[in-house]
Amino acid sequence: MTHQLPESDSLSITKLIEQLSQLPTFSIGRSTGNAILLANLKVSGQHACLVRCSDHTFLPEDLNSKNGSFVNDIRVTRKLIGLSDRLRFADTECTVTSLLALLPAMPPLQP
């Protein structure tokens, strides 16, 4: 049995996906090609990514890493977080603010 969305809902979802795909995304890992480099052998080469949803809201997503990604000591695949949440990639602890400090200056998001 297939369920189809009404055309207006389908267009809304397509537009939302398009908007989400344009959000700034930063790769995190041990490999030198990452936007955020974590020099730790327990961190995977391509460990996670961090999506900037707003100036104060982020979405870390684990990329099937061996040693996991954690938010406030809970292992996650992906989770919407704020600047005050604690992150851990394998055994490397950080905050969104400390990760962003490793990047070149970012312009503010347009509303």
XYZ file of N, CA, C and O in Angstrom:
444
model
N 0.835 -1.172 0.000
C 0.000 0.000 0.000
C 0.885 1.243 0.000
O 1.778 1.383 0.813
N 0.644 2.142 -0.913
C 1.401 3.383 -0.995
C 0.534 4.532 -0.517
O -0.655 4.576 -0.780
N 1.182 5.412 0.202
C 0.482 6.588 0.704
C 1.061 7.804 0.000
O 2.265 8.012 0.020
N 0.222 8.584 -0.624
C 0.691 9.779 -1.304
C 0.221 11.013 -0.558
O -0.924 11.079 -0.108
N 1.120 11.974 -0.458
C 0.771 13.245 0.162
C 0.018 14.099 -0.842
O 0.239 13.993 -2.050
N -0.865 14.939 -0.351
C -1.481 15.906 -1.261
C -0.391 16.738 -1.933
O 0.679 16.957 -1.354
N -0.631 17.208 -3.142
C 0.390 17.922 -3.907
C 0.935 19.125 -3.147
O 2.145 19.375 -3.156
N 0.087 19.877 -2.433
C 0.558 21.050 -1.692
C 1.524 20.641 -0.573
O 2.523 21.314 -0.325
N 1.245 19.521 0.114
C 2.150 19.023 1.157
C 3.464 18.564 0.553
O 4.532 18.815 1.097
N 3.388 17.901 -0.571
C 4.582 17.413 -1.255
C 5.479 18.579 -1.670
O 6.696 18.528 -1.513
N 4.882 19.646 -2.178
C 5.658 20.829 -2.564
C 6.273 21.495 -1.339
O 7.409 21.957 -1.388
N 5.542 21.531 -0.224
C 6.068 22.122 1.008
C 7.262 21.327 1.523
O 8.259 21.902 1.949
N 7.156 20.018 1.482
C 8.255 19.165 1.939
C 9.461 19.337 1.024
O 10.588 19.455 1.491
N 9.236 19.390 -0.268
C 10.331 19.590 -1.217
C 11.027 20.916 -0.953
O 12.257 20.989 -0.947
N 10.262 21.971 -0.701
C 10.840 23.284 -0.415
C 11.637 23.250 0.892
O 12.734 23.799 0.969
N 11.110 22.581 1.910
C 11.819 22.463 3.186
C 13.135 21.712 3.015
O 14.174 22.134 3.532
N 13.114 20.624 2.279
C 14.342 19.856 2.039
C 15.365 20.712 1.309
O 16.551 20.699 1.639
N 14.918 21.485 0.335
C 15.819 22.376 -0.395
C 16.448 23.403 0.546
O 17.647 23.652 0.504
N 15.643 23.984 1.440
C 16.164 24.964 2.398
C 17.165 24.321 3.347
O 18.220 24.891 3.633
N 16.846 23.134 3.843
C 17.743 22.442 4.769
C 19.063 22.087 4.105
O 20.121 22.154 4.728
N 19.021 21.718 2.841
C 20.243 21.305 2.146
C 21.184 22.485 1.910
O 22.347 22.285 1.602
N 20.691 23.702 2.081
C 21.526 24.884 1.859
C 22.135 25.431 3.151
O 22.882 26.394 3.113
N 21.831 24.808 4.274
C 22.403 25.255 5.540
C 23.895 24.930 5.576
O 24.328 23.904 5.048
N 24.696 25.787 6.218
C 26.129 25.502 6.329
C 26.367 24.195 7.093
O 25.802 23.982 8.165
N 27.195 23.337 6.521
C 27.522 22.042 7.122
C 29.035 21.905 7.185
O 29.728 22.166 6.205
N 29.533 21.495 8.343
C 30.966 21.380 8.574
C 31.319 19.937 8.910
O 30.761 19.366 9.850
N 32.230 19.359 8.159
C 32.675 17.990 8.434
C 33.640 18.012 9.623
O 34.405 18.950 9.812
N 33.572 16.950 10.420
C 34.397 16.821 11.625
C 35.091 15.477 11.579
O 34.446 14.453 11.330
N 36.395 15.450 11.812
C 37.094 14.180 11.850
C 38.593 14.335 11.910
O 39.124 15.440 12.007
N 39.263 13.213 11.819
C 40.719 13.151 11.922
C 41.411 13.445 10.598
O 42.545 13.914 10.569
N 40.756 13.182 9.469
C 41.361 13.393 8.150
C 41.522 14.874 7.856
O 40.686 15.695 8.243
N 42.572 15.185 7.118
C 42.893 16.589 6.854
C 41.870 17.294 5.969
O 41.832 18.510 5.949
N 41.019 16.592 5.268
C 40.022 17.228 4.423
C 38.806 17.767 5.158
O 37.933 18.376 4.546
N 38.736 17.570 6.455
C 37.585 18.031 7.227
C 37.656 19.523 7.505
O 38.738 20.084 7.660
N 36.499 20.142 7.611
C 36.442 21.559 7.976
C 36.927 21.746 9.408
O 37.584 22.732 9.730
N 36.591 20.784 10.280
C 37.020 20.813 11.682
C 37.868 19.573 11.924
O 37.367 18.451 11.883
N 39.132 19.793 12.132
C 40.097 18.700 12.299
C 40.296 18.409 13.782
O 40.611 19.303 14.560
N 40.067 17.137 14.170
C 40.306 16.690 15.544
C 41.430 15.660 15.499
O 41.242 14.546 15.036
N 42.601 16.064 15.958
C 43.789 15.224 15.902
C 43.792 14.236 17.069
O 44.455 14.440 18.074
N 43.007 13.180 16.922
C 42.881 12.158 17.954
C 42.664 10.829 17.238
O 41.736 10.709 16.436
N 43.495 9.822 17.514
C 43.400 8.539 16.819
C 42.081 7.810 17.057
O 41.696 6.950 16.275
N 41.364 8.150 18.128
C 40.077 7.505 18.388
C 38.937 8.144 17.585
O 37.853 7.585 17.488
N 39.172 9.323 17.036
C 38.192 10.000 16.187
C 38.344 9.441 14.775
O 39.449 9.318 14.261
N 37.227 9.084 14.150
C 37.260 8.541 12.791
C 37.708 9.610 11.794
O 37.593 10.808 12.059
N 38.188 9.163 10.650
C 38.600 10.084 9.596
C 37.471 11.021 9.203
O 37.657 12.221 9.047
N 36.297 10.479 8.996
C 35.069 11.244 8.724
C 34.106 10.894 9.851
O 33.267 10.019 9.704
N 34.227 11.537 10.980
C 33.517 11.136 12.198
C 32.071 11.641 12.244
O 31.154 10.888 12.552
N 31.894 12.929 11.961
C 30.569 13.544 12.112
C 30.499 14.791 11.241
O 31.483 15.191 10.612
N 29.321 15.382 11.225
C 29.180 16.702 10.612
C 28.342 17.561 11.551
O 27.623 17.052 12.414
N 28.471 18.855 11.388
C 27.742 19.808 12.207
C 27.010 20.757 11.273
O 27.632 21.454 10.465
N 25.684 20.761 11.363
C 24.853 21.626 10.531
C 24.462 22.844 11.361
O 23.988 22.711 12.488
N 24.678 24.010 10.795
C 24.319 25.260 11.474
C 22.899 25.638 11.052
O 22.665 26.099 9.948
N 21.936 25.426 11.931
C 20.526 25.703 11.632
C 20.184 27.167 11.851
O 19.344 27.723 11.143
N 20.802 27.782 12.849
C 20.651 29.214 13.139
C 21.916 29.629 13.879
O 22.803 28.809 14.107
N 21.971 30.887 14.268
C 23.162 31.341 14.987
C 23.325 30.674 16.350
O 24.400 30.681 16.920
N 22.240 30.070 16.867
C 22.288 29.461 18.196
C 21.827 28.006 18.217
O 21.737 27.404 19.289
N 21.512 27.446 17.066
C 20.997 26.076 16.987
C 21.796 25.291 15.957
O 22.012 25.759 14.833
N 22.219 24.081 16.355
C 23.061 23.249 15.508
C 22.564 21.811 15.530
O 21.864 21.402 16.459
N 22.957 21.070 14.512
C 22.579 19.663 14.406
C 23.836 18.842 14.159
O 24.325 18.785 13.029
N 24.414 18.231 15.213
C 25.519 17.304 14.978
C 24.952 15.968 14.490
O 23.898 15.519 14.962
N 25.645 15.350 13.542
C 25.221 14.054 13.015
C 26.430 13.131 12.940
O 27.434 13.455 12.311
N 26.327 11.990 13.591
C 27.383 10.990 13.555
C 27.371 10.312 12.182
O 26.313 10.027 11.638
N 28.544 10.087 11.625
C 28.658 9.464 10.303
C 29.113 8.013 10.420
O 30.074 7.593 9.789
N 28.417 7.249 11.249
C 28.733 5.836 11.497
C 30.152 5.646 12.025
O 30.850 4.711 11.635
N 30.543 6.527 12.929
C 31.880 6.426 13.510
C 31.965 5.210 14.430
O 30.958 4.739 14.950
N 33.171 4.732 14.606
C 33.389 3.558 15.461
C 33.185 3.889 16.938
O 32.575 3.118 17.676
N 33.677 5.048 17.374
C 33.659 5.381 18.802
C 32.566 6.355 19.213
O 32.502 6.767 20.363
N 31.702 6.730 18.290
C 30.491 7.458 18.628
C 30.602 8.958 18.789
O 31.674 9.524 18.959
N 29.421 9.570 18.727
C 29.247 11.000 18.977
C 28.241 11.133 20.123
O 27.241 10.415 20.158
N 28.518 12.062 21.028
C 27.720 12.185 22.242
C 27.315 13.637 22.463
O 28.093 14.553 22.189
N 26.104 13.832 22.953
C 25.621 15.141 23.380
C 25.231 15.001 24.848
O 24.414 14.145 25.191
N 25.870 15.797 25.673
C 25.614 15.741 27.123
C 25.696 14.301 27.646
O 24.842 13.833 28.391
N 26.727 13.581 27.191
C 27.054 12.213 27.606
C 26.079 11.144 27.123
O 26.111 10.012 27.617
N 25.220 11.468 26.174
C 24.307 10.480 25.594
C 24.696 10.278 24.132
O 24.806 11.245 23.372
N 24.927 9.011 23.761
C 25.310 8.709 22.374
C 24.151 9.038 21.438
O 23.006 8.689 21.715
N 24.456 9.743 20.351
C 23.420 10.169 19.416
C 23.831 9.871 17.977
O 25.014 9.764 17.670
N 22.836 9.742 17.134
C 23.066 9.698 15.694
C 22.969 11.111 15.152
O 23.806 11.561 14.384
N 21.930 11.821 15.573
C 21.776 13.248 15.274
C 20.861 13.838 16.329
O 19.963 13.169 16.833
N 21.121 15.113 16.665
C 20.315 15.763 17.697
C 20.429 17.269 17.550
O 21.522 17.796 17.368
N 19.304 17.950 17.648
C 19.284 19.406 17.622
C 19.793 19.924 18.965
O 19.316 19.493 20.023
N 20.795 20.813 18.922
C 21.424 21.290 20.159
C 21.612 22.802 20.124
O 21.519 23.429 19.071
N 21.929 23.338 21.293
C 22.244 24.752 21.435
C 23.705 24.937 21.803
O 24.457 23.966 21.963
N 24.098 26.169 21.964
C 25.500 26.489 22.252
C 25.978 25.961 23.598
O 27.159 25.730 23.785
N 25.074 25.758 24.545
C 25.494 25.329 25.883
C 25.634 23.808 26.020
O 26.135 23.330 27.035
N 25.215 23.048 25.012
C 25.335 21.588 25.095
C 26.788 21.152 24.962
O 27.583 21.771 24.265
N 27.116 20.054 25.637
C 28.460 19.486 25.587
C 28.505 18.385 24.532
O 27.613 17.541 24.475
N 29.543 18.395 23.722
C 29.737 17.387 22.681
C 30.948 16.539 23.005
O 31.887 16.997 23.664
N 30.918 15.290 22.525
C 32.097 14.421 22.621
C 32.136 13.575 21.370
O 31.153 12.946 20.990
N 33.273 13.586 20.699
C 33.529 12.739 19.544
C 34.622 11.764 19.966
O 35.739 12.189 20.255
N 34.254 10.458 20.075
C 35.128 9.459 20.702
C 35.415 9.960 22.118
O 34.489 10.084 22.904
N 36.684 10.298 22.434
C 36.962 10.820 23.773
C 37.410 12.284 23.748
O 37.977 12.786 24.708
N 37.130 12.969 22.637
C 37.449 14.390 22.522
C 36.228 15.211 22.917
O 35.197 15.158 22.245
N 36.338 15.938 24.027
C 35.224 16.741 24.512
C 35.349 18.168 24.005
O 36.451 18.709 23.883
N 34.191 18.772 23.696
C 34.183 20.131 23.172
C 32.785 20.719 23.313
O 31.866 20.059 23.791
N 32.657 21.940 22.876
C 31.359 22.598 22.770
C 31.220 23.086 21.334
O 32.204 23.104 20.575
N 30.029 23.474 20.956
C 29.837 24.042 19.619
C 30.747 25.259 19.469
O 31.407 25.433 18.447
N 30.812 26.082 20.496
C 31.636 27.291 20.440
C 33.100 26.960 20.193
O 33.753 27.597 19.368
N 33.624 25.939 20.870
C 35.035 25.584 20.664
C 35.264 24.989 19.273
O 36.309 25.211 18.673
N 34.279 24.252 18.749
C 34.403 23.729 17.387
C 34.394 24.866 16.375
O 35.204 24.895 15.442
N 33.477 25.808 16.546
C 33.373 26.927 15.611
C 34.618 27.801 15.635
O 34.976 28.408 14.624
N 35.309 27.835 16.765
C 36.541 28.611 16.867
C 37.636 28.044 15.963
O 38.580 28.751 15.619
N 37.494 26.779 15.554
C 38.477 26.150 14.671
C 38.231 26.489 13.200
O 39.034 26.142 12.340
N 37.118 27.168 12.915
C 36.760 27.540 11.542
C 37.152 28.978 11.247
O 37.256 29.796 12.161
N 37.285 29.300 9.949
C 37.421 30.727 9.594
C 36.139 31.460 10.009
O 35.107 30.832 10.228
N 36.190 32.768 10.101
C 35.021 33.559 10.513
C 33.812 33.239 9.641
O 33.925 33.083 8.426
N 32.650 33.089 10.287
C 31.410 32.765 9.574
C 30.513 33.994 9.540
O 30.323 34.642 10.571
N 29.927 34.288 8.396
C 28.952 35.390 8.363
C 27.663 34.948 9.032
O 27.362 33.754 9.103
N 26.865 35.902 9.532
C 25.575 35.523 10.127
C 24.652 34.945 9.062
O 24.760 35.272 7.891
N 23.743 34.063 9.497
C 22.754 33.489 8.576
C 21.745 34.554 8.205
O 21.394 35.403 9.020
N 21.257 34.491 6.989
C 20.196 35.391 6.551
C 18.861 34.833 7.031
O 18.638 33.636 6.951
N 17.963 35.694 7.549
C 16.662 35.184 8.044
C 15.798 34.638 6.931
O 15.950 34.856 5.807
